[in-house]
Amino acid sequence: MEMAQELHVLAVDDSHVDRKVIERLLEISCCKVTAVESGTRALQYLGLDGEKSSMGIDGLKVNLILTDYSMPGMTGYELLKKIKESSVLSKIPVVIMSSEKILPRIDRYILF
Amino acid sequence: MEIVAKLQKQFMDFISALYRERFLDDQFLQLQKLQDESNPDFVFEVVSLFFEDSEKLINNLAAALQQQVVDFKQVDSHVHQFKGSSSSIGAQRVKNACMAFKTFCEEKNIEGCVQCLQQVKHEYFLVKNKLETLMRLEKQILAAGGRIPDLS
């Protein structure tokens, strides 16, 4: 009988505190978690930064990307755009977390 | 067993006061719920990260406000991070101080910002002290063979 595979979530947040909390919450929900501190690191992990990653895309198999919106450097929105522009990764659902209720901003995300 | 009960009561009284006085809010309670036998140091680890991050942010803010020409965007970015981490840990008074700070950043009011930094520091060091005491009480309870009381 085949065992259901654990979901693999890639969590992106520049805050150490938030990364730790997100990791724990996802672990409790029986997900495998990889937590990175920036959009740039997330793209590296996903093999989208142009450099050959040491693992093939299949090895990484990310089922969901959970990202903070406001981060220094690349915002969560910019990360979302890059992922959706990729033919390989565009199918992965992306959830953006934000404490700000800026409606025009939220509307932008739904276009993806 | 009497010593465990005594320590547990101390813990309950202390943490109830922290909630009453708004040093901590419900978010801290949520963090406590994420701790269990398989992750007994979770709260301690999160609190330690909060201390590390906060002290860096306070230094960065002080440096940013001392510049000849203050970059308010940079200051705002640091305050935003501080507001985020204090909110995530449930440090309500620090979070509120950061919210006031943000307003002065938006107004590019340097006097206001300098005062807010003092206020944020004050609140941070108060809650740091309280959290350190709380963590110590937890350790004592566990060392005496007891369990941390359920706060809900």
PDB file of C-alpha atoms in Angstrom:
ATOM      1  CA  MET A   1       0.000   0.000   0.000  1.00  0.00           C
ATOM      2  CA  GLU A   2       1.422   3.385  -0.935  1.00  0.00           C
ATOM      3  CA  MET A   3       1.987   5.837   1.920  1.00  0.00           C
ATOM      4  CA  ALA A   4       0.676   9.344   1.265  1.00  0.00           C
ATOM      5  CA  GLN A   5       3.666  11.625   0.869  1.00  0.00           C
ATOM      6  CA  GLU A   6       4.120  14.519   3.231  1.00  0.00           C
ATOM      7  CA  LEU A   7       3.451  17.905   1.658  1.00  0.00           C
ATOM      8  CA  HIS A   8       6.571  19.980   1.205  1.00  0.00           C
ATOM      9  CA  VAL A   9       6.130  23.660   1.942  1.00  0.00           C
ATOM     10  CA  LEU A  10       8.704  26.308   1.095  1.00  0.00           C
ATOM     11  CA  ALA A  11       8.311  29.157   3.590  1.00  0.00           C
ATOM     12  CA  VAL A  12       9.870  32.536   2.793  1.00  0.00           C
ATOM     13  CA  ASP A  13      10.205  35.209   5.492  1.00  0.00           C
ATOM     14  CA  ASP A  14      12.984  37.612   6.435  1.00  0.00           C
ATOM     15  CA  SER A  15      12.084  37.459  10.152  1.00  0.00           C
ATOM     16  CA  HIS A  16      13.852  34.771  12.233  1.00  0.00           C
ATOM     17  CA  VAL A  17      10.998  34.763  14.704  1.00  0.00           C
ATOM     18  CA  ASP A  18       8.350  34.267  12.027  1.00  0.00           C
ATOM     19  CA  ARG A  19      10.341  31.552  10.259  1.00  0.00           C
ATOM     20  CA  LYS A  20      10.578  29.598  13.504  1.00  0.00           C
ATOM     21  CA  VAL A  21       6.863  29.921  14.225  1.00  0.00           C
ATOM     22  CA  ILE A  22       5.842  29.012  10.663  1.00  0.00           C
ATOM     23  CA  GLU A  23       8.129  25.960  10.723  1.00  0.00           C
ATOM     24  CA  ARG A  24       6.581  24.736  13.946  1.00  0.00           C
ATOM     25  CA  LEU A  25       3.004  25.340  12.784  1.00  0.00           C
ATOM     26  CA  LEU A  26       3.627  23.447   9.543  1.00  0.00           C
ATOM     27  CA  GLU A  27       5.415  20.588  11.327  1.00  0.00           C
ATOM     28  CA  ILE A  28       2.404  20.157  13.592  1.00  0.00           C
ATOM     29  CA  SER A  29       0.283  19.933  10.445  1.00  0.00           C
ATOM     30  CA  CYS A  30       2.606  17.128   9.264  1.00  0.00           C
ATOM     31  CA  CYS A  31       4.253  19.021   6.466  1.00  0.00           C
ATOM     32  CA  LYS A  32       7.881  18.925   5.549  1.00  0.00           C
ATOM     33  CA  VAL A  33       9.131  22.521   5.737  1.00  0.00           C
ATOM     34  CA  THR A  34      12.027  24.323   4.154  1.00  0.00           C
ATOM     35  CA  ALA A  35      12.343  27.864   5.499  1.00  0.00           C
ATOM     36  CA  VAL A  36      14.429  30.493   3.710  1.00  0.00           C
ATOM     37  CA  GLU A  37      15.048  34.135   4.494  1.00  0.00           C
ATOM     38  CA  SER A  38      14.483  35.853   1.152  1.00  0.00           C
ATOM     39  CA  GLY A  39      12.942  35.679  -2.288  1.00  0.00           C
ATOM     40  CA  THR A  40      16.425  35.348  -3.763  1.00  0.00           C
ATOM     41  CA  ARG A  41      17.185  32.289  -1.614  1.00  0.00           C
ATOM     42  CA  ALA A  42      13.774  30.854  -2.506  1.00  0.00           C
ATOM     43  CA  LEU A  43      14.540  31.157  -6.231  1.00  0.00           C
ATOM     44  CA  GLN A  44      17.935  29.523  -5.672  1.00  0.00           C
ATOM     45  CA  TYR A  45      16.271  26.652  -3.841  1.00  0.00           C
ATOM     46  CA  LEU A  46      13.733  26.234  -6.634  1.00  0.00           C
ATOM     47  CA  GLY A  47      16.523  26.206  -9.212  1.00  0.00           C
ATOM     48  CA  LEU A  48      15.287  29.379 -10.892  1.00  0.00           C
ATOM     49  CA  ASP A  49      18.327  31.547 -10.465  1.00  0.00           C
ATOM     50  CA  GLY A  50      20.072  30.344 -13.606  1.00  0.00           C
ATOM     51  CA  GLU A  51      22.694  28.389 -11.654  1.00  0.00           C
ATOM     52  CA  LYS A  52      22.518  24.646 -11.857  1.00  0.00           C
ATOM     53  CA  SER A  53      21.165  23.421  -8.552  1.00  0.00           C
ATOM     54  CA  SER A  54      22.710  20.289  -7.108  1.00  0.00           C
ATOM     55  CA  MET A  55      19.339  18.545  -6.965  1.00  0.00           C
ATOM     56  CA  GLY A  56      17.079  17.980  -9.948  1.00  0.00           C
ATOM     57  CA  ILE A  57      13.713  19.789  -9.829  1.00  0.00           C
ATOM     58  CA  ASP A  58      11.979  16.489  -8.941  1.00  0.00           C
ATOM     59  CA  GLY A  59      14.132  16.105  -5.858  1.00  0.00           C
ATOM     60  CA  LEU A  60      12.898  19.419  -4.533  1.00  0.00           C
ATOM     61  CA  LYS A  61       9.185  18.806  -5.197  1.00  0.00           C
ATOM     62  CA  VAL A  62       7.642  21.788  -3.463  1.00  0.00           C
ATOM     63  CA  ASN A  63       3.867  21.547  -3.090  1.00  0.00           C
ATOM     64  CA  LEU A  64       3.178  25.012  -1.719  1.00  0.00           C
ATOM     65  CA  ILE A  65       5.034  28.291  -1.347  1.00  0.00           C
ATOM     66  CA  LEU A  66       4.167  30.466   1.639  1.00  0.00           C
ATOM     67  CA  THR A  67       5.749  33.905   1.565  1.00  0.00           C
ATOM     68  CA  ASP A  68       5.749  37.125   3.545  1.00  0.00           C
ATOM     69  CA  TYR A  69       4.785  40.178   1.494  1.00  0.00           C
ATOM     70  CA  SER A  70       7.132  42.848   2.754  1.00  0.00           C
ATOM     71  CA  MET A  71      10.737  41.766   2.743  1.00  0.00           C
ATOM     72  CA  PRO A  72      13.905  43.720   1.988  1.00  0.00           C
ATOM     73  CA  GLY A  73      15.134  43.147  -1.578  1.00  0.00           C
ATOM     74  CA  MET A  74      12.532  41.050  -3.359  1.00  0.00           C
ATOM     75  CA  THR A  75       8.969  41.428  -2.075  1.00  0.00           C
ATOM     76  CA  GLY A  76       6.566  38.486  -1.891  1.00  0.00           C
ATOM     77  CA  TYR A  77       4.768  39.914  -4.911  1.00  0.00           C
ATOM     78  CA  GLU A  78       7.975  39.996  -6.980  1.00  0.00           C
ATOM     79  CA  LEU A  79       8.668  36.405  -5.956  1.00  0.00           C
ATOM     80  CA  LEU A  80       5.131  35.427  -6.978  1.00  0.00           C
ATOM     81  CA  LYS A  81       5.670  37.021 -10.412  1.00  0.00           C
ATOM     82  CA  LYS A  82       8.947  35.161 -10.995  1.00  0.00           C
ATOM     83  CA  ILE A  83       7.393  31.839 -10.033  1.00  0.00           C
ATOM     84  CA  LYS A  84       4.340  32.360 -12.232  1.00  0.00           C
ATOM     85  CA  GLU A  85       6.587  33.319 -15.163  1.00  0.00           C
ATOM     86  CA  SER A  86       8.337  29.952 -14.924  1.00  0.00           C
ATOM     87  CA  SER A  87       6.866  27.155 -17.015  1.00  0.00           C
ATOM     88  CA  VAL A  88       8.302  24.603 -14.613  1.00  0.00           C
ATOM     89  CA  LEU A  89       7.065  26.137 -11.371  1.00  0.00           C
ATOM     90  CA  SER A  90       3.958  28.158 -12.246  1.00  0.00           C
ATOM     91  CA  LYS A  91       1.655  25.342 -11.125  1.00  0.00           C
ATOM     92  CA  ILE A  92       2.823  25.553  -7.508  1.00  0.00           C
ATOM     93  CA  PRO A  93       0.278  27.477  -5.433  1.00  0.00           C
ATOM     94  CA  VAL A  94       1.707  30.575  -3.758  1.00  0.00           C
ATOM     95  CA  VAL A  95       0.227  32.081  -0.610  1.00  0.00           C
ATOM     96  CA  ILE A  96       1.252  35.601   0.371  1.00  0.00           C
ATOM     97  CA  MET A  97       1.055  36.598   4.026  1.00  0.00           C
ATOM     98  CA  SER A  98       0.625  40.210   5.014  1.00  0.00           C
ATOM     99  CA  SER A  99      -0.538  42.142   8.025  1.00  0.00           C
ATOM    100  CA  GLU A 100      -1.525  45.083   5.852  1.00  0.00           C
ATOM    101  CA  LYS A 101      -5.013  45.315   4.405  1.00  0.00           C
ATOM    102  CA  ILE A 102      -4.175  47.254   1.258  1.00  0.00           C
ATOM    103  CA  LEU A 103      -6.980  46.368  -1.153  1.00  0.00           C
ATOM    104  CA  PRO A 104      -5.424  47.470  -4.478  1.00  0.00           C
ATOM    105  CA  ARG A 105      -2.408  45.369  -3.567  1.00  0.00           C
ATOM    106  CA  ILE A 106      -4.573  42.330  -2.826  1.00  0.00           C
ATOM    107  CA  ASP A 107      -6.351  42.750  -6.179  1.00  0.00           C
ATOM    108  CA  ARG A 108      -2.998  42.602  -7.966  1.00  0.00           C
ATOM    109  CA  TYR A 109      -2.275  39.132  -6.597  1.00  0.00           C
ATOM    110  CA  ILE A 110      -5.569  37.693  -7.758  1.00  0.00           C
ATOM    111  CA  LEU A 111      -4.600  38.453 -11.365  1.00  0.00           C
ATOM    112  CA  PHE A 112      -2.208  35.532 -11.105  1.00  0.00           C
TER     113      PHE A 112
ATOM    114  CA  MET B   1       5.461  17.712  45.170  1.00  0.00           C
ATOM    115  CA  GLU B   2       4.735  20.760  47.270  1.00  0.00           C
ATOM    116  CA  ILE B   3       7.590  22.652  45.665  1.00  0.00           C
ATOM    117  CA  VAL B   4       6.207  21.973  42.174  1.00  0.00           C
ATOM    118  CA  ALA B   5       2.767  23.276  43.157  1.00  0.00           C
ATOM    119  CA  LYS B   6       4.371  26.371  44.663  1.00  0.00           C
ATOM    120  CA  LEU B   7       6.418  27.049  41.517  1.00  0.00           C
ATOM    121  CA  GLN B   8       3.410  26.457  39.284  1.00  0.00           C
ATOM    122  CA  LYS B   9       1.360  28.955  41.286  1.00  0.00           C
ATOM    123  CA  GLN B  10       4.193  31.477  41.028  1.00  0.00           C
ATOM    124  CA  PHE B  11       4.280  30.916  37.284  1.00  0.00           C
ATOM    125  CA  MET B  12       0.505  31.338  36.890  1.00  0.00           C
ATOM    126  CA  ASP B  13       0.427  34.491  39.008  1.00  0.00           C
ATOM    127  CA  PHE B  14       3.366  35.999  37.151  1.00  0.00           C
ATOM    128  CA  ILE B  15       2.077  35.297  33.666  1.00  0.00           C
ATOM    129  CA  SER B  16      -1.471  36.435  34.545  1.00  0.00           C
ATOM    130  CA  ALA B  17      -0.021  39.757  35.629  1.00  0.00           C
ATOM    131  CA  LEU B  18       1.900  40.036  32.352  1.00  0.00           C
ATOM    132  CA  TYR B  19      -1.351  39.638  30.409  1.00  0.00           C
ATOM    133  CA  ARG B  20      -3.237  42.025  32.668  1.00  0.00           C
ATOM    134  CA  GLU B  21      -0.544  44.683  32.321  1.00  0.00           C
ATOM    135  CA  ARG B  22      -0.485  44.110  28.539  1.00  0.00           C
ATOM    136  CA  PHE B  23       3.173  43.146  28.399  1.00  0.00           C
ATOM    137  CA  LEU B  24       2.004  40.046  26.561  1.00  0.00           C
ATOM    138  CA  ASP B  25      -1.087  39.322  24.508  1.00  0.00           C
ATOM    139  CA  ASP B  26      -2.883  36.304  23.120  1.00  0.00           C
ATOM    140  CA  GLN B  27      -0.176  35.652  20.545  1.00  0.00           C
ATOM    141  CA  PHE B  28       2.170  34.547  23.347  1.00  0.00           C
ATOM    142  CA  LEU B  29      -0.493  32.112  24.539  1.00  0.00           C
ATOM    143  CA  GLN B  30      -0.624  30.687  21.010  1.00  0.00           C
ATOM    144  CA  LEU B  31       3.146  30.183  21.075  1.00  0.00           C
ATOM    145  CA  GLN B  32       2.878  28.334  24.396  1.00  0.00           C
ATOM    146  CA  LYS B  33       0.382  25.975  22.774  1.00  0.00           C
ATOM    147  CA  LEU B  34       2.953  25.051  20.113  1.00  0.00           C
ATOM    148  CA  GLN B  35       5.305  23.744  22.805  1.00  0.00           C
ATOM    149  CA  ASP B  36       5.047  20.113  23.894  1.00  0.00           C
ATOM    150  CA  GLU B  37       7.206  17.198  25.084  1.00  0.00           C
ATOM    151  CA  SER B  38       8.662  16.745  21.593  1.00  0.00           C
ATOM    152  CA  ASN B  39       9.544  20.464  21.417  1.00  0.00           C
ATOM    153  CA  PRO B  40      10.066  21.510  25.038  1.00  0.00           C
ATOM    154  CA  ASP B  41      12.309  24.488  24.200  1.00  0.00           C
ATOM    155  CA  PHE B  42      10.178  26.035  21.483  1.00  0.00           C
ATOM    156  CA  VAL B  43       9.116  29.138  23.392  1.00  0.00           C
ATOM    157  CA  PHE B  44      12.613  29.660  24.764  1.00  0.00           C
ATOM    158  CA  GLU B  45      14.044  29.453  21.232  1.00  0.00           C
ATOM    159  CA  VAL B  46      11.542  31.890  19.782  1.00  0.00           C
ATOM    160  CA  VAL B  47      12.078  34.304  22.667  1.00  0.00           C
ATOM    161  CA  SER B  48      15.877  34.077  22.191  1.00  0.00           C
ATOM    162  CA  LEU B  49      15.517  34.902  18.490  1.00  0.00           C
ATOM    163  CA  PHE B  50      13.312  37.849  19.415  1.00  0.00           C
ATOM    164  CA  PHE B  51      15.984  39.187  21.784  1.00  0.00           C
ATOM    165  CA  GLU B  52      18.718  38.833  19.147  1.00  0.00           C
ATOM    166  CA  ASP B  53      16.678  40.485  16.411  1.00  0.00           C
ATOM    167  CA  SER B  54      15.440  43.281  18.656  1.00  0.00           C
ATOM    168  CA  GLU B  55      18.863  44.289  19.842  1.00  0.00           C
ATOM    169  CA  LYS B  56      20.138  44.446  16.259  1.00  0.00           C
ATOM    170  CA  LEU B  57      17.151  46.533  15.242  1.00  0.00           C
ATOM    171  CA  ILE B  58      17.610  48.953  18.143  1.00  0.00           C
ATOM    172  CA  ASN B  59      21.253  49.468  17.159  1.00  0.00           C
ATOM    173  CA  ASN B  60      20.319  49.938  13.504  1.00  0.00           C
ATOM    174  CA  LEU B  61      17.631  52.453  14.436  1.00  0.00           C
ATOM    175  CA  ALA B  62      19.971  54.448  16.645  1.00  0.00           C
ATOM    176  CA  ALA B  63      22.575  54.559  13.859  1.00  0.00           C
ATOM    177  CA  ALA B  64      20.002  55.518  11.222  1.00  0.00           C
ATOM    178  CA  LEU B  65      18.672  58.395  13.335  1.00  0.00           C
ATOM    179  CA  GLN B  66      22.170  59.725  13.934  1.00  0.00           C
ATOM    180  CA  GLN B  67      22.896  60.242  10.229  1.00  0.00           C
ATOM    181  CA  GLN B  68      23.396  63.799   8.972  1.00  0.00           C
ATOM    182  CA  VAL B  69      20.575  63.224   6.536  1.00  0.00           C
ATOM    183  CA  VAL B  70      18.134  60.738   7.974  1.00  0.00           C
ATOM    184  CA  ASP B  71      16.851  58.116   5.550  1.00  0.00           C
ATOM    185  CA  PHE B  72      13.277  57.766   6.801  1.00  0.00           C
ATOM    186  CA  LYS B  73      12.572  54.885   4.453  1.00  0.00           C
ATOM    187  CA  GLN B  74      15.353  52.926   6.090  1.00  0.00           C
ATOM    188  CA  VAL B  75      14.122  53.862   9.578  1.00  0.00           C
ATOM    189  CA  ASP B  76      10.595  52.838   8.608  1.00  0.00           C
ATOM    190  CA  SER B  77      11.862  49.514   7.303  1.00  0.00           C
ATOM    191  CA  HIS B  78      13.553  48.731  10.642  1.00  0.00           C
ATOM    192  CA  VAL B  79      10.474  49.806  12.615  1.00  0.00           C
ATOM    193  CA  HIS B  80       8.294  47.643  10.392  1.00  0.00           C
ATOM    194  CA  GLN B  81      10.485  44.624  11.141  1.00  0.00           C
ATOM    195  CA  PHE B  82      10.415  45.372  14.856  1.00  0.00           C
ATOM    196  CA  LYS B  83       6.658  45.769  14.807  1.00  0.00           C
ATOM    197  CA  GLY B  84       6.397  42.417  13.023  1.00  0.00           C
ATOM    198  CA  SER B  85       8.576  40.446  15.377  1.00  0.00           C
ATOM    199  CA  SER B  86       7.092  41.958  18.530  1.00  0.00           C
ATOM    200  CA  SER B  87       3.643  41.188  17.173  1.00  0.00           C
ATOM    201  CA  SER B  88       4.629  37.586  16.397  1.00  0.00           C
ATOM    202  CA  ILE B  89       5.822  37.026  19.922  1.00  0.00           C
ATOM    203  CA  GLY B  90       2.908  38.797  21.591  1.00  0.00           C
ATOM    204  CA  ALA B  91       4.926  41.690  23.034  1.00  0.00           C
ATOM    205  CA  GLN B  92       1.962  44.051  22.888  1.00  0.00           C
ATOM    206  CA  ARG B  93       3.491  47.172  24.440  1.00  0.00           C
ATOM    207  CA  VAL B  94       6.540  46.996  22.180  1.00  0.00           C
ATOM    208  CA  LYS B  95       4.258  46.562  19.171  1.00  0.00           C
ATOM    209  CA  ASN B  96       2.182  49.592  20.165  1.00  0.00           C
ATOM    210  CA  ALA B  97       5.318  51.681  20.631  1.00  0.00           C
ATOM    211  CA  CYS B  98       6.416  50.653  17.117  1.00  0.00           C
ATOM    212  CA  MET B  99       3.069  51.742  15.694  1.00  0.00           C
ATOM    213  CA  ALA B 100       3.514  55.222  17.129  1.00  0.00           C
ATOM    214  CA  PHE B 101       7.060  55.235  15.765  1.00  0.00           C
ATOM    215  CA  LYS B 102       5.808  54.419  12.259  1.00  0.00           C
ATOM    216  CA  THR B 103       3.555  57.473  12.285  1.00  0.00           C
ATOM    217  CA  PHE B 104       6.489  59.779  13.043  1.00  0.00           C
ATOM    218  CA  CYS B 105       8.509  58.119  10.258  1.00  0.00           C
ATOM    219  CA  GLU B 106       5.748  58.809   7.777  1.00  0.00           C
ATOM    220  CA  GLU B 107       5.693  62.447   8.922  1.00  0.00           C
ATOM    221  CA  LYS B 108       9.508  62.580   8.683  1.00  0.00           C
ATOM    222  CA  ASN B 109       9.486  63.980  12.208  1.00  0.00           C
ATOM    223  CA  ILE B 110      12.990  63.426  13.572  1.00  0.00           C
ATOM    224  CA  GLU B 111      12.231  64.601  17.128  1.00  0.00           C
ATOM    225  CA  GLY B 112       9.239  62.320  17.277  1.00  0.00           C
ATOM    226  CA  CYS B 113      11.308  59.420  15.965  1.00  0.00           C
ATOM    227  CA  VAL B 114      14.065  59.920  18.512  1.00  0.00           C
ATOM    228  CA  GLN B 115      11.501  59.983  21.320  1.00  0.00           C
ATOM    229  CA  CYS B 116       9.797  56.888  19.959  1.00  0.00           C
ATOM    230  CA  LEU B 117      13.063  55.016  19.835  1.00  0.00           C
ATOM    231  CA  GLN B 118      13.508  55.745  23.537  1.00  0.00           C
ATOM    232  CA  GLN B 119       9.990  54.524  24.202  1.00  0.00           C
ATOM    233  CA  VAL B 120      10.476  51.354  22.151  1.00  0.00           C
ATOM    234  CA  LYS B 121      13.756  50.625  23.954  1.00  0.00           C
ATOM    235  CA  HIS B 122      12.102  51.183  27.312  1.00  0.00           C
ATOM    236  CA  GLU B 123       9.256  48.804  26.535  1.00  0.00           C
ATOM    237  CA  TYR B 124      11.599  46.246  25.011  1.00  0.00           C
ATOM    238  CA  PHE B 125      13.884  46.073  28.030  1.00  0.00           C
ATOM    239  CA  LEU B 126      10.890  45.798  30.354  1.00  0.00           C
ATOM    240  CA  VAL B 127       9.406  42.859  28.462  1.00  0.00           C
ATOM    241  CA  LYS B 128      12.826  41.267  28.054  1.00  0.00           C
ATOM    242  CA  ASN B 129      13.232  41.277  31.811  1.00  0.00           C
ATOM    243  CA  LYS B 130       9.761  39.780  32.302  1.00  0.00           C
ATOM    244  CA  LEU B 131      10.328  37.074  29.694  1.00  0.00           C
ATOM    245  CA  GLU B 132      13.670  36.107  31.221  1.00  0.00           C
ATOM    246  CA  THR B 133      11.978  35.688  34.597  1.00  0.00           C
ATOM    247  CA  LEU B 134       9.215  33.627  32.989  1.00  0.00           C
ATOM    248  CA  MET B 135      11.700  31.338  31.225  1.00  0.00           C
ATOM    249  CA  ARG B 136      13.571  30.871  34.507  1.00  0.00           C
ATOM    250  CA  LEU B 137      10.366  29.864  36.293  1.00  0.00           C
ATOM    251  CA  GLU B 138       9.591  27.370  33.528  1.00  0.00           C
ATOM    252  CA  LYS B 139      13.040  25.816  33.856  1.00  0.00           C
ATOM    253  CA  GLN B 140      12.598  25.538  37.629  1.00  0.00           C
ATOM    254  CA  ILE B 141       9.241  23.803  37.260  1.00  0.00           C
ATOM    255  CA  LEU B 142      10.664  21.301  34.755  1.00  0.00           C
ATOM    256  CA  ALA B 143      13.766  20.704  36.885  1.00  0.00           C
ATOM    257  CA  ALA B 144      11.525  19.920  39.857  1.00  0.00           C
ATOM    258  CA  GLY B 145       9.741  17.312  37.735  1.00  0.00           C
ATOM    259  CA  GLY B 146       6.588  19.342  37.157  1.00  0.00           C
ATOM    260  CA  ARG B 147       4.701  20.388  34.022  1.00  0.00           C
ATOM    261  CA  ILE B 148       4.138  23.928  32.774  1.00  0.00           C
ATOM    262  CA  PRO B 149       0.525  24.836  33.656  1.00  0.00           C
ATOM    263  CA  ASP B 150      -1.891  25.159  30.766  1.00  0.00           C
ATOM    264  CA  LEU B 151      -2.755  28.841  30.446  1.00  0.00           C
ATOM    265  CA  SER B 152      -6.058  28.526  28.610  1.00  0.00           C
TER     266      SER B 152
END
